[in-house]
């Protein structure tokens, strides 16, 4: 009996130390999966959106193998990545724009083509994973990002109200309001609307919507400020706000979006991640610098440039640099150069864990 069992064990198929590559085209209701083994496309599968099902399929078909998978960043975030890792599959998440694509694949784009392309590129080592933060940091980042989304929604309501009152020639004198959209300004606006008909109802509804959004923005802001006092952020926030132009909200955006700073071993890597590098079109001896790249982290890019405008008024060295750049280029281009300098200062103080000191010129 023992000899018979030993013979059965010998007959079992084993893929020990063999690599199996899986490309996944992730959708809400289904996954399209391509499996490649030793350069040969093994099979194409259309399955339910479940990492557990994929794990069972791989373990049944390729027992003992090393499983590697990839999918493009999208609507599902990193939840699929975490589920695949739990199934023992070494997964990476890639930027869709960084996947090498042939002209034929661009013109004939299907789910099958996409997952085959991902599996092929993974097996050749042509893909690089994007940075995947810890789950706790993802949750903190979602709170900070929510505030920016809500502020944009509030601004849309303000613009709708301004458009309506301008369209019908309603003028609110500046003497009646201490500042735009203050409580006193809104009271003056409502006073002017009393003499109007249906338009007053329209603007009143927009005002109510805007005020409710303002309250929600205030609530989220309060929660972010409370989060900034947490031990994991408090010291770093204290360091960052010593830099001119960096507020607590800006500091929290920076800390939640950066991830581990040690992964950016050079400043140009961090500048590229933020998106403060210009596009370039060069050929031979001709070099042509274009506008700022659209790649990068839009949340970081926004707050860094916004902070740079404040920093040039408060930091003498940055003010001098801005004045110098403005003589040779547009102010909007000059401020991008200042933003790079500011980013360098942010990186330095975080790595050295020391407060920023303003240098006199």
CSV table of N, CA, C and O in Angstrom, one decimal, residues 66-153:
chain,number,residue,atom,x,y,z
A,66,UNK,N,4.1,29.4,-8.6
A,66,UNK,CA,4.1,30.8,-8.1
A,66,UNK,C,3.3,31.7,-9.0
A,66,UNK,O,3.5,31.7,-10.2
A,67,UNK,N,2.3,32.3,-8.4
A,67,UNK,CA,1.3,33.0,-9.1
A,67,UNK,C,1.6,34.6,-9.1
A,67,UNK,O,1.7,35.1,-8.0
A,68,UNK,N,1.6,35.2,-10.3
A,68,UNK,CA,1.8,36.6,-10.4
A,68,UNK,C,0.6,37.2,-11.2
A,68,UNK,O,0.3,36.6,-12.3
A,69,UNK,N,0.0,38.3,-10.8
A,69,UNK,CA,-1.1,38.9,-11.5
A,69,UNK,C,-0.9,40.4,-11.5
A,69,UNK,O,-0.1,41.0,-10.8
A,70,UNK,N,-1.7,41.0,-12.4
A,70,UNK,CA,-1.7,42.4,-12.6
A,70,UNK,C,-3.0,42.9,-13.1
A,70,UNK,O,-3.7,42.2,-13.8
A,71,UNK,N,-3.4,44.1,-12.7
A,71,UNK,CA,-4.6,44.8,-13.2
A,71,UNK,C,-4.4,46.2,-13.2
A,71,UNK,O,-3.5,46.8,-12.5
A,72,UNK,N,-5.1,47.0,-14.0
A,72,UNK,CA,-5.0,48.4,-14.2
A,72,UNK,C,-5.7,49.1,-13.1
A,72,UNK,O,-6.9,48.8,-12.7
A,73,UNK,N,-5.1,50.2,-12.6
A,73,UNK,CA,-5.8,51.0,-11.5
A,73,UNK,C,-7.1,51.6,-12.1
A,73,UNK,O,-7.1,52.1,-13.3
A,74,UNK,N,-8.1,51.6,-11.3
A,74,UNK,CA,-9.4,52.1,-11.8
A,74,UNK,C,-10.4,52.2,-10.7
A,74,UNK,O,-10.1,52.6,-9.5
A,75,UNK,N,-11.7,51.9,-11.0
A,75,UNK,CA,-12.8,52.2,-10.0
A,75,UNK,C,-12.7,51.4,-8.7
A,75,UNK,O,-13.2,51.8,-7.7
A,76,UNK,N,-12.1,50.2,-8.8
A,76,UNK,CA,-12.1,49.3,-7.6
A,76,UNK,C,-11.0,49.6,-6.6
A,76,UNK,O,-10.9,49.0,-5.6
A,77,UNK,N,-10.1,50.6,-7.0
A,77,UNK,CA,-9.0,51.0,-6.1
A,77,UNK,C,-8.1,49.9,-5.8
A,77,UNK,O,-7.6,49.2,-6.7
A,78,UNK,N,-7.8,49.6,-4.5
A,78,UNK,CA,-6.8,48.6,-4.1
A,78,UNK,C,-7.5,47.4,-3.4
A,78,UNK,O,-6.8,46.5,-2.9
A,79,UNK,N,-8.8,47.4,-3.4
A,79,UNK,CA,-9.5,46.3,-2.7
A,79,UNK,C,-9.3,44.9,-3.4
A,79,UNK,O,-9.1,43.9,-2.7
A,80,UNK,N,-9.2,44.9,-4.8
A,80,UNK,CA,-8.9,43.7,-5.5
A,80,UNK,C,-7.5,43.2,-5.2
A,80,UNK,O,-7.2,42.1,-5.0
A,81,UNK,N,-6.6,44.2,-5.1
A,81,UNK,CA,-5.2,43.9,-4.8
A,81,UNK,C,-5.1,43.2,-3.5
A,81,UNK,O,-4.4,42.1,-3.4
A,82,UNK,N,-5.7,43.7,-2.5
A,82,UNK,CA,-5.7,43.1,-1.1
A,82,UNK,C,-6.3,41.7,-1.1
A,82,UNK,O,-5.8,40.8,-0.5
A,83,UNK,N,-7.4,41.5,-1.9
A,83,UNK,CA,-8.1,40.2,-2.0
A,83,UNK,C,-7.2,39.2,-2.7
A,83,UNK,O,-7.1,38.0,-2.3
A,84,UNK,N,-6.5,39.6,-3.7
A,84,UNK,CA,-5.6,38.7,-4.5
A,84,UNK,C,-4.4,38.3,-3.6
A,84,UNK,O,-3.9,37.1,-3.6
A,85,UNK,N,-3.8,39.3,-2.8
A,85,UNK,CA,-2.7,39.0,-2.0
A,85,UNK,C,-3.1,37.9,-0.9
A,85,UNK,O,-2.3,37.1,-0.5
A,86,UNK,N,-4.4,38.1,-0.4
A,86,UNK,CA,-4.9,37.1,0.6
A,86,UNK,C,-5.0,35.7,0.0
A,86,UNK,O,-4.9,34.7,0.8
A,87,UNK,N,-5.1,35.6,-1.3
A,87,UNK,CA,-5.2,34.3,-1.9
A,87,UNK,C,-3.8,33.7,-2.3
A,87,UNK,O,-3.7,32.7,-3.0
A,88,UNK,N,-2.8,34.4,-1.9
A,88,UNK,CA,-1.4,33.9,-2.2
A,88,UNK,C,-0.9,34.3,-3.6
A,88,UNK,O,0.0,33.7,-4.1
A,89,UNK,N,-1.6,35.3,-4.2
A,89,UNK,CA,-1.2,35.7,-5.6
A,89,UNK,C,-0.4,37.0,-5.4
A,89,UNK,O,-0.8,38.0,-4.8
A,90,UNK,N,0.8,37.0,-6.0
A,90,UNK,CA,1.7,38.2,-6.0
A,90,UNK,C,1.1,39.2,-7.0
A,90,UNK,O,1.4,39.0,-8.2
A,91,UNK,N,0.4,40.2,-6.6
A,91,UNK,CA,-0.3,41.1,-7.5
A,91,UNK,C,0.4,42.5,-7.5
A,91,UNK,O,1.0,42.9,-6.5
A,92,UNK,N,0.3,43.1,-8.7
A,92,UNK,CA,0.7,44.5,-8.8
A,92,UNK,C,-0.4,45.3,-9.5
A,92,UNK,O,-1.2,44.7,-10.2
A,93,UNK,N,-0.5,46.6,-9.2
A,93,UNK,CA,-1.4,47.5,-9.9
A,93,UNK,C,-0.7,48.5,-10.7
A,93,UNK,O,0.3,49.1,-10.2
A,94,UNK,N,-1.1,48.7,-12.0
A,94,UNK,CA,-0.3,49.5,-12.9
A,94,UNK,C,-1.2,50.7,-13.4
A,94,UNK,O,-2.4,50.6,-13.4
A,95,UNK,N,-0.5,51.8,-13.8
A,95,UNK,CA,-1.1,52.9,-14.4
A,95,UNK,C,-1.5,52.5,-15.8
A,95,UNK,O,-0.6,52.0,-16.6
A,96,UNK,N,-2.7,52.6,-16.3
A,96,UNK,CA,-3.1,52.2,-17.6
A,96,UNK,C,-2.3,52.8,-18.7
A,96,UNK,O,-2.0,52.2,-19.7
A,97,UNK,N,-1.9,54.1,-18.5
A,97,UNK,CA,-1.1,54.8,-19.5
A,97,UNK,C,0.3,54.2,-19.6
A,97,UNK,O,1.0,54.5,-20.6
A,98,UNK,N,0.8,53.4,-18.7
A,98,UNK,CA,2.2,52.9,-18.7
A,98,UNK,C,2.3,51.5,-19.3
A,98,UNK,O,3.3,50.9,-19.3
A,99,UNK,N,1.1,50.9,-19.7
A,99,UNK,CA,1.2,49.6,-20.3
A,99,UNK,C,1.5,49.7,-21.8
A,99,UNK,O,0.9,50.3,-22.5
A,100,UNK,N,2.7,49.0,-22.2
A,100,UNK,CA,3.1,49.1,-23.6
A,100,UNK,C,2.0,48.5,-24.5
A,100,UNK,O,1.5,47.4,-24.3
A,101,UNK,N,1.6,49.3,-25.5
A,101,UNK,CA,0.4,48.9,-26.3
A,101,UNK,C,0.8,49.1,-27.8
A,101,UNK,O,1.4,50.1,-28.2
A,102,UNK,N,0.5,48.1,-28.6
A,102,UNK,CA,0.8,48.2,-30.1
A,102,UNK,C,-0.3,49.0,-30.8
A,102,UNK,O,-1.4,49.2,-30.2
A,103,UNK,N,0.0,49.4,-32.0
A,103,UNK,CA,-1.0,50.1,-32.7
A,103,UNK,C,-2.3,49.2,-33.0
A,103,UNK,O,-3.4,49.7,-33.0
A,104,UNK,N,-2.0,48.0,-33.2
A,104,UNK,CA,-3.1,47.0,-33.5
A,104,UNK,C,-4.0,46.9,-32.3
A,104,UNK,O,-5.2,46.8,-32.4
A,105,UNK,N,-3.4,46.9,-31.1
A,105,UNK,CA,-4.2,46.8,-29.8
A,105,UNK,C,-5.0,48.0,-29.6
A,105,UNK,O,-6.1,48.0,-29.0
A,106,UNK,N,-4.5,49.2,-30.0
A,106,UNK,CA,-5.2,50.4,-29.8
A,106,UNK,C,-6.5,50.5,-30.7
A,106,UNK,O,-7.5,51.0,-30.3
A,107,UNK,N,-6.3,49.9,-31.9
A,107,UNK,CA,-7.4,50.0,-32.9
A,107,UNK,C,-8.4,48.8,-32.7
A,107,UNK,O,-9.6,49.0,-33.1
A,108,UNK,N,-8.0,47.8,-32.1
A,108,UNK,CA,-8.9,46.7,-31.8
A,108,UNK,C,-8.9,46.4,-30.3
A,108,UNK,O,-8.2,45.5,-29.8
A,109,UNK,N,-9.6,47.2,-29.6
A,109,UNK,CA,-9.6,47.2,-28.1
A,109,UNK,C,-10.8,46.4,-27.6
A,109,UNK,O,-11.9,46.8,-27.7
A,110,UNK,N,-10.5,45.2,-27.0
A,110,UNK,CA,-11.5,44.4,-26.4
A,110,UNK,C,-11.0,43.9,-25.0
A,110,UNK,O,-9.8,44.1,-24.7
A,111,UNK,N,-11.8,43.4,-24.2
A,111,UNK,CA,-11.4,42.9,-22.9
A,111,UNK,C,-10.4,41.7,-23.0
A,111,UNK,O,-9.5,41.6,-22.2
A,112,UNK,N,-10.6,40.9,-24.0
A,112,UNK,CA,-9.7,39.8,-24.2
A,112,UNK,C,-8.3,40.3,-24.6
A,112,UNK,O,-7.3,39.8,-24.1
A,113,UNK,N,-8.3,41.3,-25.5
A,113,UNK,CA,-7.0,41.9,-25.9
A,113,UNK,C,-6.3,42.6,-24.7
A,113,UNK,O,-5.1,42.4,-24.5
A,114,UNK,N,-7.1,43.3,-23.9
A,114,UNK,CA,-6.5,44.0,-22.7
A,114,UNK,C,-5.9,43.0,-21.7
A,114,UNK,O,-4.8,43.3,-21.3
A,115,UNK,N,-6.6,42.0,-21.3
A,115,UNK,CA,-6.0,41.1,-20.3
A,115,UNK,C,-4.9,40.3,-20.9
A,115,UNK,O,-3.9,40.0,-20.2
A,116,UNK,N,-4.9,39.9,-22.2
A,116,UNK,CA,-3.8,39.2,-22.8
A,116,UNK,C,-2.5,40.1,-22.8
A,116,UNK,O,-1.4,39.7,-22.6
A,117,UNK,N,-2.7,41.4,-23.1
A,117,UNK,CA,-1.6,42.4,-23.2
A,117,UNK,C,-1.0,42.5,-21.8
A,117,UNK,O,0.2,42.5,-21.6
A,118,UNK,N,-1.8,42.6,-20.7
A,118,UNK,CA,-1.3,42.7,-19.4
A,118,UNK,C,-0.5,41.5,-19.0
A,118,UNK,O,0.6,41.6,-18.4
A,119,UNK,N,-1.0,40.3,-19.3
A,119,UNK,CA,-0.3,39.0,-18.9
A,119,UNK,C,1.0,38.9,-19.7
A,119,UNK,O,2.0,38.5,-19.1
A,120,UNK,N,1.0,39.3,-20.9
A,120,UNK,CA,2.2,39.2,-21.7
A,120,UNK,C,3.3,40.2,-21.2
A,120,UNK,O,4.4,39.8,-21.0
A,121,UNK,N,2.9,41.4,-20.9
A,121,UNK,CA,3.8,42.4,-20.4
A,121,UNK,C,4.4,42.0,-19.0
A,121,UNK,O,5.5,42.3,-18.7
A,122,UNK,N,3.5,41.4,-18.2
A,122,UNK,CA,3.9,41.0,-16.9
A,122,UNK,C,4.9,39.9,-17.0
A,122,UNK,O,5.9,39.9,-16.2
A,123,UNK,N,4.7,38.9,-17.9
A,123,UNK,CA,5.7,37.8,-18.0
A,123,UNK,C,7.0,38.3,-18.5
A,123,UNK,O,8.0,37.6,-18.2
A,124,UNK,N,7.0,39.4,-19.3
A,124,UNK,CA,8.3,39.9,-19.8
A,124,UNK,C,9.0,40.9,-18.9
A,124,UNK,O,10.1,41.3,-19.1
A,125,UNK,N,8.3,41.2,-17.8
A,125,UNK,CA,8.9,42.2,-16.8
A,125,UNK,C,8.8,43.6,-17.3
A,125,UNK,O,9.7,44.4,-16.9
A,126,UNK,N,7.8,44.0,-18.1
A,126,UNK,CA,7.7,45.3,-18.7
A,126,UNK,C,6.9,46.3,-17.9
A,126,UNK,O,6.7,47.4,-18.3
A,127,UNK,N,6.3,45.8,-16.7
A,127,UNK,CA,5.4,46.6,-16.0
A,127,UNK,C,6.0,47.0,-14.6
A,127,UNK,O,6.7,46.2,-14.0
A,128,UNK,N,5.6,48.2,-14.2
A,128,UNK,CA,6.1,48.7,-12.9
A,128,UNK,C,4.9,49.1,-12.1
A,128,UNK,O,4.0,49.8,-12.5
A,129,UNK,N,4.8,48.6,-10.9
A,129,UNK,CA,3.6,48.8,-10.0
A,129,UNK,C,3.6,50.3,-9.5
A,129,UNK,O,4.6,50.9,-9.3
A,130,UNK,N,2.4,50.8,-9.4
A,130,UNK,CA,2.3,52.1,-8.7
A,130,UNK,C,2.4,51.9,-7.2
A,130,UNK,O,2.3,50.8,-6.7
A,131,UNK,N,2.6,53.0,-6.5
A,131,UNK,CA,2.7,53.0,-5.1
A,131,UNK,C,1.4,52.6,-4.4
A,131,UNK,O,0.3,53.3,-4.7
A,132,UNK,N,1.3,51.6,-3.6
A,132,UNK,CA,0.1,51.2,-2.9
A,132,UNK,C,0.2,51.5,-1.4
A,132,UNK,O,1.0,50.8,-0.7
A,133,UNK,N,-0.5,52.5,-1.0
A,133,UNK,CA,-0.3,52.9,0.5
A,133,UNK,C,-1.0,51.9,1.4
A,133,UNK,O,-1.9,51.1,0.9
A,134,UNK,N,-0.7,51.9,2.7
A,134,UNK,CA,-1.4,51.1,3.6
A,134,UNK,C,-2.9,51.4,3.7
A,134,UNK,O,-3.3,52.5,3.4
A,135,UNK,N,-3.7,50.4,4.1
A,135,UNK,CA,-5.1,50.6,4.1
A,135,UNK,C,-5.5,51.8,5.0
A,135,UNK,O,-6.4,52.6,4.7
A,136,UNK,N,-4.9,52.0,6.2
A,136,UNK,CA,-5.2,53.1,7.1
A,136,UNK,C,-4.9,54.4,6.4
A,136,UNK,O,-5.7,55.3,6.5
A,137,UNK,N,-3.8,54.5,5.7
A,137,UNK,CA,-3.5,55.7,5.0
A,137,UNK,C,-4.5,56.0,3.8
A,137,UNK,O,-4.8,57.2,3.5
A,138,UNK,N,-4.9,54.9,3.2
A,138,UNK,CA,-5.9,55.1,2.1
A,138,UNK,C,-7.2,55.7,2.7
A,138,UNK,O,-7.8,56.6,2.1
A,139,UNK,N,-7.6,55.3,3.9
A,139,UNK,CA,-8.8,55.8,4.5
A,139,UNK,C,-8.7,57.3,4.9
A,139,UNK,O,-9.6,58.1,4.7
A,140,UNK,N,-7.5,57.6,5.4
A,140,UNK,CA,-7.2,59.0,5.8
A,140,UNK,C,-7.2,59.9,4.6
A,140,UNK,O,-7.7,61.0,4.6
A,141,UNK,N,-6.6,59.4,3.5
A,141,UNK,CA,-6.5,60.1,2.3
A,141,UNK,C,-7.9,60.4,1.7
A,141,UNK,O,-8.2,61.5,1.1
A,142,UNK,N,-8.8,59.4,1.8
A,142,UNK,CA,-10.1,59.6,1.2
A,142,UNK,C,-10.9,60.7,1.9
A,142,UNK,O,-11.7,61.4,1.3
A,143,UNK,N,-10.6,60.9,3.2
A,143,UNK,CA,-11.3,62.0,4.0
A,143,UNK,C,-10.8,63.3,3.5
A,143,UNK,O,-11.6,64.3,3.3
A,144,UNK,N,-9.4,63.4,3.3
A,144,UNK,CA,-8.9,64.7,2.9
A,144,UNK,C,-9.3,65.0,1.4
A,144,UNK,O,-9.6,66.2,1.1
A,145,UNK,N,-9.4,64.0,0.6
A,145,UNK,CA,-9.8,64.2,-0.8
A,145,UNK,C,-11.3,64.6,-0.8
A,145,UNK,O,-11.7,65.4,-1.7
A,146,UNK,N,-12.1,64.0,0.1
A,146,UNK,CA,-13.5,64.4,0.1
A,146,UNK,C,-13.8,65.9,0.3
A,146,UNK,O,-14.6,66.4,-0.3
A,147,UNK,N,-12.9,66.5,1.2
A,147,UNK,CA,-13.1,67.9,1.4
A,147,UNK,C,-12.9,68.7,0.1
A,147,UNK,O,-13.7,69.6,-0.2
A,148,UNK,N,-11.9,68.4,-0.6
A,148,UNK,CA,-11.7,69.1,-1.9
A,148,UNK,C,-12.9,68.9,-2.9
A,148,UNK,O,-13.3,69.9,-3.5
A,149,UNK,N,-13.4,67.7,-2.9
A,149,UNK,CA,-14.6,67.5,-3.8
A,149,UNK,C,-15.8,68.3,-3.3
A,149,UNK,O,-16.5,68.9,-4.1
A,150,UNK,N,-16.0,68.4,-2.0
A,150,UNK,CA,-17.1,69.1,-1.5
A,150,UNK,C,-16.9,70.6,-1.7
A,150,UNK,O,-17.9,71.3,-1.9
A,151,UNK,N,-15.7,71.1,-1.6
A,151,UNK,CA,-15.4,72.5,-1.8
A,151,UNK,C,-15.7,72.9,-3.3
A,151,UNK,O,-16.3,73.9,-3.6
A,152,UNK,N,-15.4,72.0,-4.2
A,152,UNK,CA,-15.7,72.2,-5.6
A,152,UNK,C,-17.2,72.3,-5.9
A,152,UNK,O,-17.7,73.1,-6.6
A,153,UNK,N,-17.9,71.4,-5.2
A,153,UNK,CA,-19.4,71.4,-5.3
A,153,UNK,C,-20.0,72.7,-4.8
A,153,UNK,O,-20.9,73.3,-5.4
